[in-house]
Amino acid sequence: MTLSRLVSLALLLLPSAAHAQILGFTPAHATSEAAVEEKLKSIPTPDEERRQHRIFTAEPHIAGSKRNNELAEYIRDEWKKQGLEDIIIRRYDVYGTNPKSASLEMIAPTHYAATLREAPIPGDDDSKNPAISGAWLGMSISGEVTAPVIYSHSGNPEDYDLLRKNGISVKGKIVLVRYSNPYSYRGFKALTAQREGAAAILIYSDPAESGYTKGKVDPNGPWGPEYYIQRGAITYDFMVPGDPQTPGWASVPGAKRIPIEDAVSAPKIMALPLSWHDAKPLLENMDGPVAPENWQGGLPIQYHLGGERVKAHLKIEMENGLQPYYVVEGRIRGSDLPDEWIVLGNHRDAWVFGGVDPSSGTASMMELTRALGELKKQGRRPRRTIVVCSWDGEEVGLTGSTEWGEQFVDELRAKGVAYINVDEATSGPNFHGQAVASLAPMLEETARTLQDPSGKSLFDAWKATIDKEKEGQRSGPFDSGAANSSLADTRIGSGSDHTVFLNFVGMPVIGLGFEGDYGVYHSAYDDFFWMNHFGDAGYKYHTLMSQLWGVTTLRLANADLLPFDFATYASNIRQFVNDLAKANEKNMEGRTPSSAQSSEARQPPLARVTWGQPPPATAMWGRAPSPVQSGEARQPLDLKPILAAIDNFEAAGHHLNESLARKLASGPIDPKLASALNHGMMQLERNWLNRDGIPGRPWFKHILYGARFTYAHLELPGLTEAVEKQDWPTAKQQAEILQHALEKNTKLLNELNSTLKP
Ligand SMILES: [Zn+2]
């Protein structure tokens, strides 16, 4: 906690200890807010969560399918009954792929025909549903190839380097890679294989990552069984999300479209997922060098790199073309401030039944909208407008939300207060909350008012989870993402529907989810049975999600002065800059510029490294030995101006926190003044946008938050990528953009502060 936050809280405590205190509320309004929140929390029930969950998980509902479209109509009809307003189903005609047929046969040294199906699970009737698809990956191209199979580990660039060192080229061959060792988005694996000249990529689920090595498998435990197949899309949506043929504008019917050949996010490689049952015959017949220790997996065989011995015949037929996706939109109009919007969203489409992903979130959304409708019927309309959306095609390329965000970008920039995303509501009991740093304190405060099923407050349960993660993963592949000892993960990557709001529109975002052991992701086994046996048998976490999502929404919707904390934002940005400086120093020690330059999108996991003390504020780059292979002299990049600008921004944030707290404590606020302050605070996030986007990826406009091609979070994306490539002219330019944005926002905060002078 920063000093000014202590001061703020102390000021809030002043008027009367009997009043509730909530960030952004006057004492009187905090009391009425607490009462509304209590009412809201009392409405969602585990039985209703379960009933809704069953409706959404009854049948497979992939994007574009009849069932998924029927569910859109179901949501519309339910929302009408619940009392939502202005309900509309919006149609987008987008490029999509559907599987027609796929076959994989090993033709040497022996014959094996891959099943490409998931065997039914005893006791789980849904797993026998004939509508379950076979193995496929969205956006694979059609084709046919007969070629040797090479084991390429996780399919990341360094894996191909190792193959090359062993004299193995994958040109024209089929590469077999596993899903996550370490994790990288499957689309990044596909792009990497495409760049390496492979003819096709097979991605399988090794038991070491999601199966028996981890624990008991379905139906005896939460992990993936022998026939578990992780479907998914390989869309290069890290370049530009949404419909590949409408980059930056909405795919409303009749919209202008670019040819698919020109679409940078459309893959140009065949791809298929496999269960370990189907991967094992390939792996155990391979010759070539023994794979290194960290390439060995959980199967009881010795993994080899492969050579000419194993040959396979792969044939994939896809149906490509335009198909309609449907976004359901509803709202509850605000009583006082209808033109200030809190936007909520969850995607509806699932690879199969979507037990966790996304139907747990959809069930929680339906119980939340029931609660909001109930409050409205009781005359407790929110002060601001709450807009709720059921997205389509998230699984394909974040498609529905992206098209919707692109369609309403101007309105959202004028009216959007924040976007709250729930994708997977629950796969277990461990809370994971993400927030743009300015909203981290309010999210943590909100967690204090909710009760976790463990008996602790949600805040305490959350803290216990973070402490455990820090303990267990200090040297592991993932950090908790939290910065500045906050609980909220303020390092926000991509991979869900918040992306368009943060990176394109410039709205602050929050993401909520409960997590646990979950080895059936994107498979037919991610279903109602799994949820009722392993994920959330009593639907208590679903219920808690509806409550949490609702209370967070109401605080933003009802606040007198929006509960942003820009001092916290500033100290977060300072940490991003310090981390970058530290990583760069490390980088300079170990690499020559030319090797760094050749590794475009190589994506060293910067923020996953646990650093000790932050470097001194005078950190300066350029002290490494001068480049030996580059003709250009190194241009040192001086961070001092940025760090000074952050100091100023932080000071302005502290002052504003204090002034806002004083104003709130003094009672009712003049609506004109409140409006000016709130609109100023809403503008702040927009000011982090750079019109030209980050270098090479113009769609991604936010200069603080981005994502790597792997989907991993990437802070200060333009600056970081330039530094990693040691492209100093670009780094200098990106540093200036950052500095100007900091100065602009400091000025904005100082102006807001001056309107509050006592
Ligand atoms: Zn999802």
Short mmCIF file of C-alpha atoms in Angstrom, two decimals, residues 295-731:
data_model
loop_
_atom_site.label_atom_id
_atom_site.label_comp_id
_atom_site.label_asym_id
_atom_site.label_seq_id
_atom_site.Cartn_x
_atom_site.Cartn_y
_atom_site.Cartn_z
CA TRP A 295 12.45 -32.94 -24.18
CA GLN A 296 11.58 -36.31 -22.63
CA GLY A 297 7.94 -36.60 -21.70
CA GLY A 298 5.63 -38.68 -19.56
CA LEU A 299 5.29 -41.69 -21.87
CA PRO A 300 7.24 -44.81 -20.88
CA ILE A 301 9.51 -44.59 -23.92
CA GLN A 302 12.75 -42.91 -24.86
CA TYR A 303 11.95 -39.86 -26.99
CA HIS A 304 14.11 -39.43 -30.11
CA LEU A 305 14.42 -36.45 -32.42
CA GLY A 306 13.45 -38.54 -35.44
CA GLY A 307 14.97 -38.97 -38.85
CA GLU A 308 13.76 -40.80 -41.92
CA ARG A 309 12.38 -43.89 -40.19
CA VAL A 310 8.87 -42.79 -39.28
CA LYS A 311 6.83 -41.68 -42.26
CA ALA A 312 3.22 -40.62 -42.17
CA HIS A 313 0.45 -39.72 -44.54
CA LEU A 314 -1.67 -36.78 -43.42
CA LYS A 315 -4.77 -35.51 -45.17
CA ILE A 316 -6.92 -32.63 -43.94
CA GLU A 317 -9.99 -31.27 -45.66
CA MET A 318 -11.46 -28.07 -44.30
CA GLU A 319 -14.46 -26.10 -45.37
CA ASN A 320 -13.47 -22.44 -45.53
CA GLY A 321 -15.63 -19.42 -46.03
CA LEU A 322 -17.85 -16.77 -44.53
CA GLN A 323 -20.23 -17.67 -41.79
CA PRO A 324 -22.34 -15.55 -39.46
CA TYR A 325 -21.33 -15.18 -35.81
CA TYR A 326 -23.81 -13.69 -33.35
CA VAL A 327 -23.10 -11.41 -30.40
CA VAL A 328 -25.96 -10.99 -27.94
CA GLU A 329 -26.02 -7.56 -26.35
CA GLY A 330 -28.24 -6.35 -23.53
CA ARG A 331 -28.08 -3.61 -20.94
CA ILE A 332 -29.53 -2.00 -17.91
CA ARG A 333 -29.68 1.71 -18.56
CA GLY A 334 -28.14 3.89 -15.91
CA SER A 335 -30.43 6.10 -13.85
CA ASP A 336 -28.13 9.14 -13.61
CA LEU A 337 -25.31 8.60 -16.08
CA PRO A 338 -26.63 6.49 -18.98
CA ASP A 339 -23.72 7.54 -21.18
CA GLU A 340 -21.08 6.03 -18.93
CA TRP A 341 -20.78 2.30 -19.56
CA ILE A 342 -19.52 -0.66 -17.60
CA VAL A 343 -19.16 -3.43 -20.17
CA LEU A 344 -19.30 -7.10 -19.17
CA GLY A 345 -18.61 -10.06 -21.42
CA ASN A 346 -18.24 -13.81 -21.69
CA HIS A 347 -17.92 -15.93 -24.80
CA ARG A 348 -20.57 -18.49 -25.62
CA ASP A 349 -18.86 -20.71 -28.21
CA ALA A 350 -17.08 -23.84 -27.03
CA TRP A 351 -14.85 -26.40 -28.74
CA VAL A 352 -17.22 -29.11 -27.59
CA PHE A 353 -19.47 -28.85 -24.50
CA GLY A 354 -17.36 -26.20 -22.83
CA GLY A 355 -17.81 -27.41 -19.25
CA VAL A 356 -15.21 -24.99 -17.95
CA ASP A 357 -14.42 -23.05 -21.09
CA PRO A 358 -16.64 -21.08 -21.34
CA SER A 359 -19.93 -22.45 -20.01
CA SER A 360 -18.93 -22.06 -16.36
CA GLY A 361 -18.58 -18.36 -17.16
CA THR A 362 -21.81 -18.34 -19.14
CA ALA A 363 -23.72 -19.86 -16.22
CA SER A 364 -22.24 -17.26 -13.87
CA MET A 365 -23.19 -14.52 -16.32
CA MET A 366 -26.80 -15.74 -16.50
CA GLU A 367 -27.09 -15.70 -12.70
CA LEU A 368 -25.48 -12.27 -12.59
CA THR A 369 -27.91 -10.86 -15.16
CA ARG A 370 -30.80 -12.39 -13.22
CA ALA A 371 -29.54 -10.59 -10.11
CA LEU A 372 -29.09 -7.27 -11.93
CA GLY A 373 -32.57 -7.59 -13.43
CA GLU A 374 -33.99 -8.36 -10.01
CA LEU A 375 -32.39 -5.21 -8.53
CA LYS A 376 -33.77 -3.13 -11.38
CA LYS A 377 -37.26 -4.53 -10.78
CA GLN A 378 -36.91 -3.46 -7.15
CA GLY A 379 -36.16 0.07 -8.28
CA ARG A 380 -32.42 -0.19 -7.73
CA ARG A 381 -31.20 0.78 -11.13
CA PRO A 382 -27.43 1.37 -11.40
CA ARG A 383 -26.32 4.99 -11.80
CA ARG A 384 -24.28 4.13 -14.90
CA THR A 385 -25.30 1.84 -17.75
CA ILE A 386 -24.28 -1.81 -17.56
CA VAL A 387 -23.80 -3.38 -21.00
CA VAL A 388 -23.59 -7.18 -21.11
CA CYS A 389 -22.40 -9.19 -24.12
CA SER A 390 -22.35 -12.87 -25.01
CA TRP A 391 -19.50 -13.14 -27.48
CA ASP A 392 -19.21 -15.59 -30.34
CA GLY A 393 -16.11 -17.10 -31.93
CA GLU A 394 -13.72 -16.24 -29.11
CA GLU A 395 -12.17 -19.64 -29.66
CA VAL A 396 -11.50 -18.91 -33.30
CA GLY A 397 -9.66 -15.60 -33.01
CA LEU A 398 -11.30 -13.53 -30.26
CA THR A 399 -13.63 -12.81 -33.13
CA GLY A 400 -17.02 -11.66 -31.84
CA SER A 401 -15.65 -9.27 -29.24
CA THR A 402 -13.09 -7.90 -31.65
CA GLU A 403 -15.68 -7.15 -34.35
CA TRP A 404 -18.04 -5.60 -31.79
CA GLY A 405 -15.25 -3.49 -30.29
CA GLU A 406 -14.19 -2.34 -33.74
CA GLN A 407 -17.77 -1.47 -34.64
CA PHE A 408 -18.34 0.64 -31.54
CA VAL A 409 -14.83 1.93 -30.96
CA ASP A 410 -15.80 5.62 -31.03
CA GLU A 411 -18.74 5.18 -28.69
CA LEU A 412 -16.66 3.03 -26.35
CA ARG A 413 -13.89 5.60 -26.24
CA ALA A 414 -16.45 8.25 -25.33
CA LYS A 415 -18.47 6.20 -22.83
CA GLY A 416 -16.50 3.17 -21.69
CA VAL A 417 -15.50 3.16 -18.01
CA ALA A 418 -14.15 -0.41 -17.85
CA TYR A 419 -14.57 -3.88 -19.33
CA ILE A 420 -14.91 -6.92 -17.06
CA ASN A 421 -14.23 -10.29 -18.69
CA VAL A 422 -15.11 -13.73 -17.40
CA ASP A 423 -14.07 -16.54 -19.69
CA GLU A 424 -13.58 -19.68 -17.59
CA ALA A 425 -15.43 -18.88 -14.36
CA THR A 426 -14.18 -21.95 -12.57
CA SER A 427 -12.00 -25.02 -12.97
CA GLY A 428 -11.21 -25.12 -9.25
CA PRO A 429 -11.00 -23.09 -6.04
CA ASN A 430 -8.03 -20.76 -6.63
CA PHE A 431 -8.96 -17.20 -7.45
CA HIS A 432 -7.05 -15.38 -10.15
CA GLY A 433 -7.90 -11.72 -10.64
CA GLN A 434 -6.39 -9.55 -13.32
CA ALA A 435 -6.71 -5.81 -13.55
CA VAL A 436 -5.13 -2.83 -15.17
CA ALA A 437 -3.13 -1.45 -12.24
CA SER A 438 -5.38 1.58 -11.72
CA LEU A 439 -8.21 -0.81 -10.82
CA ALA A 440 -6.15 -3.29 -8.77
CA PRO A 441 -6.88 -1.59 -5.41
CA MET A 442 -10.64 -1.50 -6.01
CA LEU A 443 -10.64 -5.16 -7.05
CA GLU A 444 -8.78 -6.11 -3.89
CA GLU A 445 -11.14 -4.04 -1.77
CA THR A 446 -14.08 -5.77 -3.43
CA ALA A 447 -12.60 -9.20 -2.65
CA ARG A 448 -12.68 -8.30 1.05
CA THR A 449 -16.46 -8.07 1.02
CA LEU A 450 -17.02 -11.55 -0.41
CA GLN A 451 -17.01 -14.88 1.30
CA ASP A 452 -14.98 -17.75 -0.16
CA PRO A 453 -16.47 -21.25 0.28
CA SER A 454 -13.38 -22.10 2.36
CA GLY A 455 -14.77 -19.83 5.07
CA LYS A 456 -12.17 -17.13 4.56
CA SER A 457 -12.89 -13.85 2.89
CA LEU A 458 -12.19 -14.03 -0.82
CA PHE A 459 -9.34 -11.59 -0.21
CA ASP A 460 -7.68 -13.93 2.30
CA ALA A 461 -8.25 -16.96 0.10
CA TRP A 462 -6.76 -15.03 -2.82
CA LYS A 463 -3.76 -14.03 -0.76
CA ALA A 464 -3.20 -17.63 0.33
CA THR A 465 -3.26 -18.72 -3.31
CA ILE A 466 -0.74 -16.07 -4.33
CA ASP A 467 1.55 -16.95 -1.41
CA LYS A 468 1.43 -20.60 -2.39
CA GLU A 469 2.16 -19.77 -6.02
CA LYS A 470 5.11 -17.62 -5.05
CA GLU A 471 6.40 -20.41 -2.86
CA GLY A 472 5.99 -23.17 -5.40
CA GLN A 473 6.88 -21.36 -8.58
CA ARG A 474 9.73 -19.14 -7.58
CA SER A 475 11.86 -20.84 -10.20
CA GLY A 476 9.00 -22.20 -12.30
CA PRO A 477 7.88 -21.09 -15.71
CA PHE A 478 5.09 -18.78 -14.60
CA ASP A 479 5.20 -15.91 -12.20
CA SER A 480 2.06 -14.82 -10.44
CA GLY A 481 2.03 -11.71 -12.58
CA ALA A 482 1.45 -9.54 -9.58
CA ALA A 483 3.54 -6.46 -9.20
CA ASN A 484 4.14 -4.20 -6.24
CA SER A 485 2.97 -6.82 -3.77
CA SER A 486 -0.60 -6.40 -4.97
CA LEU A 487 -2.69 -9.52 -5.34
CA ALA A 488 -4.15 -8.57 -8.68
CA ASP A 489 -2.21 -9.73 -11.70
CA THR A 490 -1.45 -6.50 -13.49
CA ARG A 491 0.48 -8.07 -16.36
CA ILE A 492 -2.18 -8.67 -18.92
CA GLY A 493 -1.48 -10.70 -22.05
CA SER A 494 -3.94 -11.89 -24.67
CA GLY A 495 -5.98 -15.04 -25.17
CA SER A 496 -9.46 -13.81 -24.29
CA ASP A 497 -12.09 -11.20 -25.09
CA HIS A 498 -10.56 -8.35 -23.08
CA THR A 499 -8.02 -7.87 -25.86
CA VAL A 500 -9.99 -5.50 -28.09
CA PHE A 501 -11.02 -3.34 -25.15
CA LEU A 502 -7.54 -2.92 -23.73
CA ASN A 503 -5.35 -2.96 -26.80
CA PHE A 504 -7.58 -1.34 -29.42
CA VAL A 505 -10.21 0.74 -27.63
CA GLY A 506 -8.07 1.79 -24.66
CA MET A 507 -10.42 0.80 -21.85
CA PRO A 508 -9.23 -0.44 -18.46
CA VAL A 509 -9.99 -4.15 -18.07
CA ILE A 510 -10.55 -6.62 -15.29
CA GLY A 511 -10.51 -10.43 -15.69
CA LEU A 512 -11.92 -12.84 -13.12
CA GLY A 513 -11.59 -16.62 -12.76
CA PHE A 514 -11.22 -19.50 -10.32
CA GLU A 515 -8.66 -22.11 -11.28
CA GLY A 516 -7.64 -25.60 -10.31
CA ASP A 517 -6.23 -28.86 -11.69
CA TYR A 518 -7.66 -29.01 -15.17
CA GLY A 519 -6.39 -31.49 -17.75
CA VAL A 520 -9.32 -31.66 -20.17
CA TYR A 521 -9.15 -28.17 -21.69
CA HIS A 522 -10.76 -27.83 -25.15
CA SER A 523 -11.73 -31.51 -25.25
CA ALA A 524 -14.97 -33.47 -25.22
CA TYR A 525 -14.20 -34.32 -21.60
CA ASP A 526 -14.55 -30.67 -20.54
CA ASP A 527 -18.21 -31.13 -19.75
CA PHE A 528 -20.97 -31.22 -17.16
CA PHE A 529 -19.71 -34.52 -15.70
CA TRP A 530 -16.22 -33.13 -15.20
CA MET A 531 -17.54 -29.99 -13.53
CA ASN A 532 -19.77 -32.01 -11.19
CA HIS A 533 -16.97 -34.37 -10.18
CA PHE A 534 -13.87 -32.20 -10.14
CA GLY A 535 -14.25 -28.53 -11.08
CA ASP A 536 -17.00 -27.23 -8.82
CA ALA A 537 -19.27 -30.04 -7.66
CA GLY A 538 -21.43 -27.81 -5.46
CA TYR A 539 -21.47 -24.84 -7.86
CA LYS A 540 -20.28 -22.66 -4.98
CA TYR A 541 -17.54 -21.04 -7.01
CA HIS A 542 -19.92 -20.38 -9.87
CA THR A 543 -22.15 -18.61 -7.36
CA LEU A 544 -19.24 -16.68 -5.89
CA MET A 545 -18.26 -15.62 -9.39
CA SER A 546 -21.71 -14.18 -10.05
CA GLN A 547 -21.47 -12.28 -6.76
CA LEU A 548 -17.95 -11.03 -7.33
CA TRP A 549 -18.59 -10.03 -10.93
CA GLY A 550 -21.75 -8.28 -9.77
CA VAL A 551 -20.26 -6.37 -6.84
CA THR A 552 -17.28 -5.26 -8.93
CA THR A 553 -19.69 -4.06 -11.60
CA LEU A 554 -21.91 -2.22 -9.14
CA ARG A 555 -18.97 -0.40 -7.57
CA LEU A 556 -17.94 0.91 -10.95
CA ALA A 557 -21.54 1.62 -11.91
CA ASN A 558 -22.53 3.45 -8.74
CA ALA A 559 -19.37 5.23 -7.60
CA ASP A 560 -19.57 8.99 -7.06
CA LEU A 561 -16.01 9.33 -8.28
CA LEU A 562 -14.59 6.43 -10.26
CA PRO A 563 -12.33 4.29 -8.03
CA PHE A 564 -9.17 4.58 -10.13
CA ASP A 565 -5.81 4.74 -8.40
CA PHE A 566 -3.22 6.30 -10.67
CA ALA A 567 -0.43 6.35 -8.09
CA THR A 568 -0.60 2.56 -8.11
CA TYR A 569 -0.63 2.67 -11.90
CA ALA A 570 2.56 4.77 -11.84
CA SER A 571 4.45 2.45 -9.53
CA ASN A 572 3.43 -0.47 -11.74
CA ILE A 573 4.80 1.25 -14.81
CA ARG A 574 8.03 1.93 -12.95
CA GLN A 575 8.31 -1.77 -12.24
CA PHE A 576 7.73 -2.55 -15.92
CA VAL A 577 10.55 -0.19 -16.87
CA ASN A 578 12.89 -1.56 -14.22
CA ASP A 579 12.17 -5.12 -15.30
CA LEU A 580 12.93 -4.21 -18.88
CA ALA A 581 16.20 -2.57 -17.89
CA LYS A 582 17.19 -5.59 -15.86
CA ALA A 583 16.27 -8.05 -18.61
CA ASN A 584 18.19 -6.00 -21.12
CA GLU A 585 21.31 -6.03 -18.97
CA LYS A 586 21.03 -9.78 -18.74
CA ASN A 587 20.43 -10.00 -22.46
CA MET A 588 23.50 -7.90 -23.25
CA GLU A 589 25.68 -10.15 -21.13
CA GLY A 590 24.69 -13.27 -22.97
CA ARG A 591 24.10 -12.35 -26.57
CA THR A 592 25.50 -10.62 -29.57
CA PRO A 593 23.19 -8.17 -31.32
CA SER A 594 23.05 -10.25 -34.46
CA SER A 595 21.79 -13.31 -32.64
CA ALA A 596 19.22 -11.19 -30.88
CA GLN A 597 18.14 -9.66 -34.15
CA SER A 598 17.68 -13.00 -35.85
CA SER A 599 15.28 -14.10 -33.16
CA GLU A 600 12.25 -12.11 -34.20
CA ALA A 601 9.37 -13.12 -31.98
CA ARG A 602 11.71 -15.42 -30.13
CA GLN A 603 10.12 -14.12 -27.01
CA PRO A 604 12.47 -14.59 -24.10
CA PRO A 605 10.17 -14.85 -21.10
CA LEU A 606 11.14 -11.52 -19.62
CA ALA A 607 8.68 -11.11 -16.85
CA ARG A 608 8.76 -14.73 -15.86
CA VAL A 609 12.18 -14.28 -14.39
CA THR A 610 12.03 -13.43 -10.73
CA TRP A 611 14.22 -10.45 -10.13
CA GLY A 612 15.66 -9.38 -6.85
CA GLN A 613 15.93 -5.72 -6.02
CA PRO A 614 14.94 -3.36 -8.79
CA PRO A 615 17.92 -1.67 -10.41
CA PRO A 616 18.75 1.88 -9.34
CA ALA A 617 16.67 4.61 -10.87
CA THR A 618 19.63 5.72 -12.92
CA ALA A 619 19.73 2.49 -14.93
CA MET A 620 21.14 3.13 -18.33
CA TRP A 621 21.50 0.84 -21.25
CA GLY A 622 24.46 0.58 -23.52
CA ARG A 623 27.21 -0.42 -21.19
CA ALA A 624 27.66 -3.84 -22.75
CA PRO A 625 30.65 -4.60 -24.98
CA SER A 626 30.31 -2.99 -28.38
CA PRO A 627 28.78 -5.16 -31.07
CA VAL A 628 31.18 -7.26 -33.03
CA GLN A 629 29.01 -8.20 -35.98
CA SER A 630 26.86 -5.15 -36.40
CA GLY A 631 28.11 -2.21 -38.40
CA GLU A 632 25.97 0.21 -36.48
CA ALA A 633 27.31 1.75 -33.34
CA ARG A 634 25.17 1.02 -30.32
CA GLN A 635 22.96 3.85 -29.29
CA PRO A 636 22.60 3.94 -25.56
CA LEU A 637 19.05 4.42 -24.42
CA ASP A 638 18.76 6.68 -21.42
CA LEU A 639 15.89 5.75 -19.13
CA LYS A 640 16.26 8.69 -16.81
CA PRO A 641 13.71 10.89 -18.55
CA ILE A 642 11.12 8.10 -18.44
CA LEU A 643 11.75 7.37 -14.79
CA ALA A 644 11.49 11.08 -14.01
CA ALA A 645 8.22 11.26 -15.93
CA ILE A 646 6.93 8.29 -13.93
CA ASP A 647 7.88 10.05 -10.70
CA ASN A 648 5.85 13.08 -11.77
CA PHE A 649 2.91 10.93 -12.80
CA GLU A 650 3.03 9.12 -9.47
CA ALA A 651 3.13 12.38 -7.52
CA ALA A 652 0.13 13.66 -9.46
CA GLY A 653 -1.64 10.36 -8.75
CA HIS A 654 -0.95 10.68 -5.03
CA HIS A 655 -2.28 14.23 -4.96
CA LEU A 656 -5.38 13.23 -6.81
CA ASN A 657 -5.99 10.25 -4.50
CA GLU A 658 -5.81 12.58 -1.52
CA SER A 659 -8.00 15.25 -3.07
CA LEU A 660 -10.61 12.72 -4.20
CA ALA A 661 -10.71 11.10 -0.76
CA ARG A 662 -11.10 14.51 0.91
CA LYS A 663 -13.86 15.47 -1.50
CA LEU A 664 -15.71 12.19 -0.98
CA ALA A 665 -15.43 12.44 2.79
CA SER A 666 -16.98 15.89 2.71
CA GLY A 667 -20.33 14.62 1.44
CA PRO A 668 -22.42 15.09 -1.70
CA ILE A 669 -20.52 16.19 -4.78
CA ASP A 670 -21.75 18.66 -7.35
CA PRO A 671 -22.77 16.57 -10.42
CA LYS A 672 -20.94 18.87 -12.82
CA LEU A 673 -17.71 18.55 -10.90
CA ALA A 674 -18.15 14.78 -10.59
CA SER A 675 -18.75 14.51 -14.31
CA ALA A 676 -15.63 16.50 -15.16
CA LEU A 677 -13.53 14.39 -12.81
CA ASN A 678 -14.95 11.09 -14.02
CA HIS A 679 -14.58 11.90 -17.69
CA GLY A 680 -11.03 13.05 -17.07
CA MET A 681 -10.23 9.79 -15.34
CA MET A 682 -11.87 7.82 -18.17
CA GLN A 683 -9.70 9.70 -20.66
CA LEU A 684 -6.50 8.63 -18.95
CA GLU A 685 -6.48 5.07 -20.29
CA ARG A 686 -7.20 6.35 -23.82
CA ASN A 687 -4.04 8.44 -23.58
CA TRP A 688 -1.91 5.28 -23.48
CA LEU A 689 -2.92 4.54 -27.06
CA ASN A 690 -0.57 5.29 -29.89
CA ARG A 691 -2.42 5.74 -33.16
CA ASP A 692 0.22 3.84 -35.16
CA GLY A 693 0.20 0.88 -32.80
CA ILE A 694 3.30 -1.01 -31.78
CA PRO A 695 5.93 -1.46 -34.50
CA GLY A 696 4.85 -4.18 -36.91
CA ARG A 697 1.47 -4.64 -35.23
CA PRO A 698 -0.57 -1.50 -35.86
CA TRP A 699 -3.79 -2.99 -34.48
CA PHE A 700 -2.29 -3.19 -30.97
CA LYS A 701 -2.34 0.42 -29.87
CA HIS A 702 -1.72 0.32 -26.12
CA ILE A 703 1.84 1.30 -25.22
CA LEU A 704 1.86 -0.27 -21.74
CA TYR A 705 0.20 -3.62 -22.41
CA GLY A 706 0.64 -6.09 -25.22
CA ALA A 707 1.09 -9.78 -25.76
CA ARG A 708 3.84 -11.88 -27.13
CA PHE A 709 3.19 -14.20 -30.06
CA THR A 710 3.00 -16.93 -27.44
CA TYR A 711 0.08 -15.02 -25.80
CA ALA A 712 2.27 -14.29 -22.77
CA HIS A 713 1.93 -10.82 -21.32
CA LEU A 714 4.33 -8.24 -22.70
CA GLU A 715 4.69 -4.93 -20.90
CA LEU A 716 5.75 -1.79 -22.75
CA PRO A 717 5.44 -3.86 -25.95
CA GLY A 718 6.89 -1.46 -28.51
CA LEU A 719 9.83 -0.47 -26.35
CA THR A 720 10.51 -3.98 -25.09
CA GLU A 721 10.51 -5.58 -28.52
CA ALA A 722 12.81 -2.89 -29.90
CA VAL A 723 15.22 -3.36 -27.00
CA GLU A 724 15.18 -7.13 -27.40
CA LYS A 725 16.11 -6.71 -31.05
CA GLN A 726 18.63 -4.05 -30.03
CA ASP A 727 17.03 -1.79 -32.58
CA TRP A 728 18.06 1.43 -30.84
CA PRO A 729 16.48 3.97 -33.19
CA THR A 730 13.08 2.30 -32.73
CA ALA A 731 13.69 1.92 -29.00
#
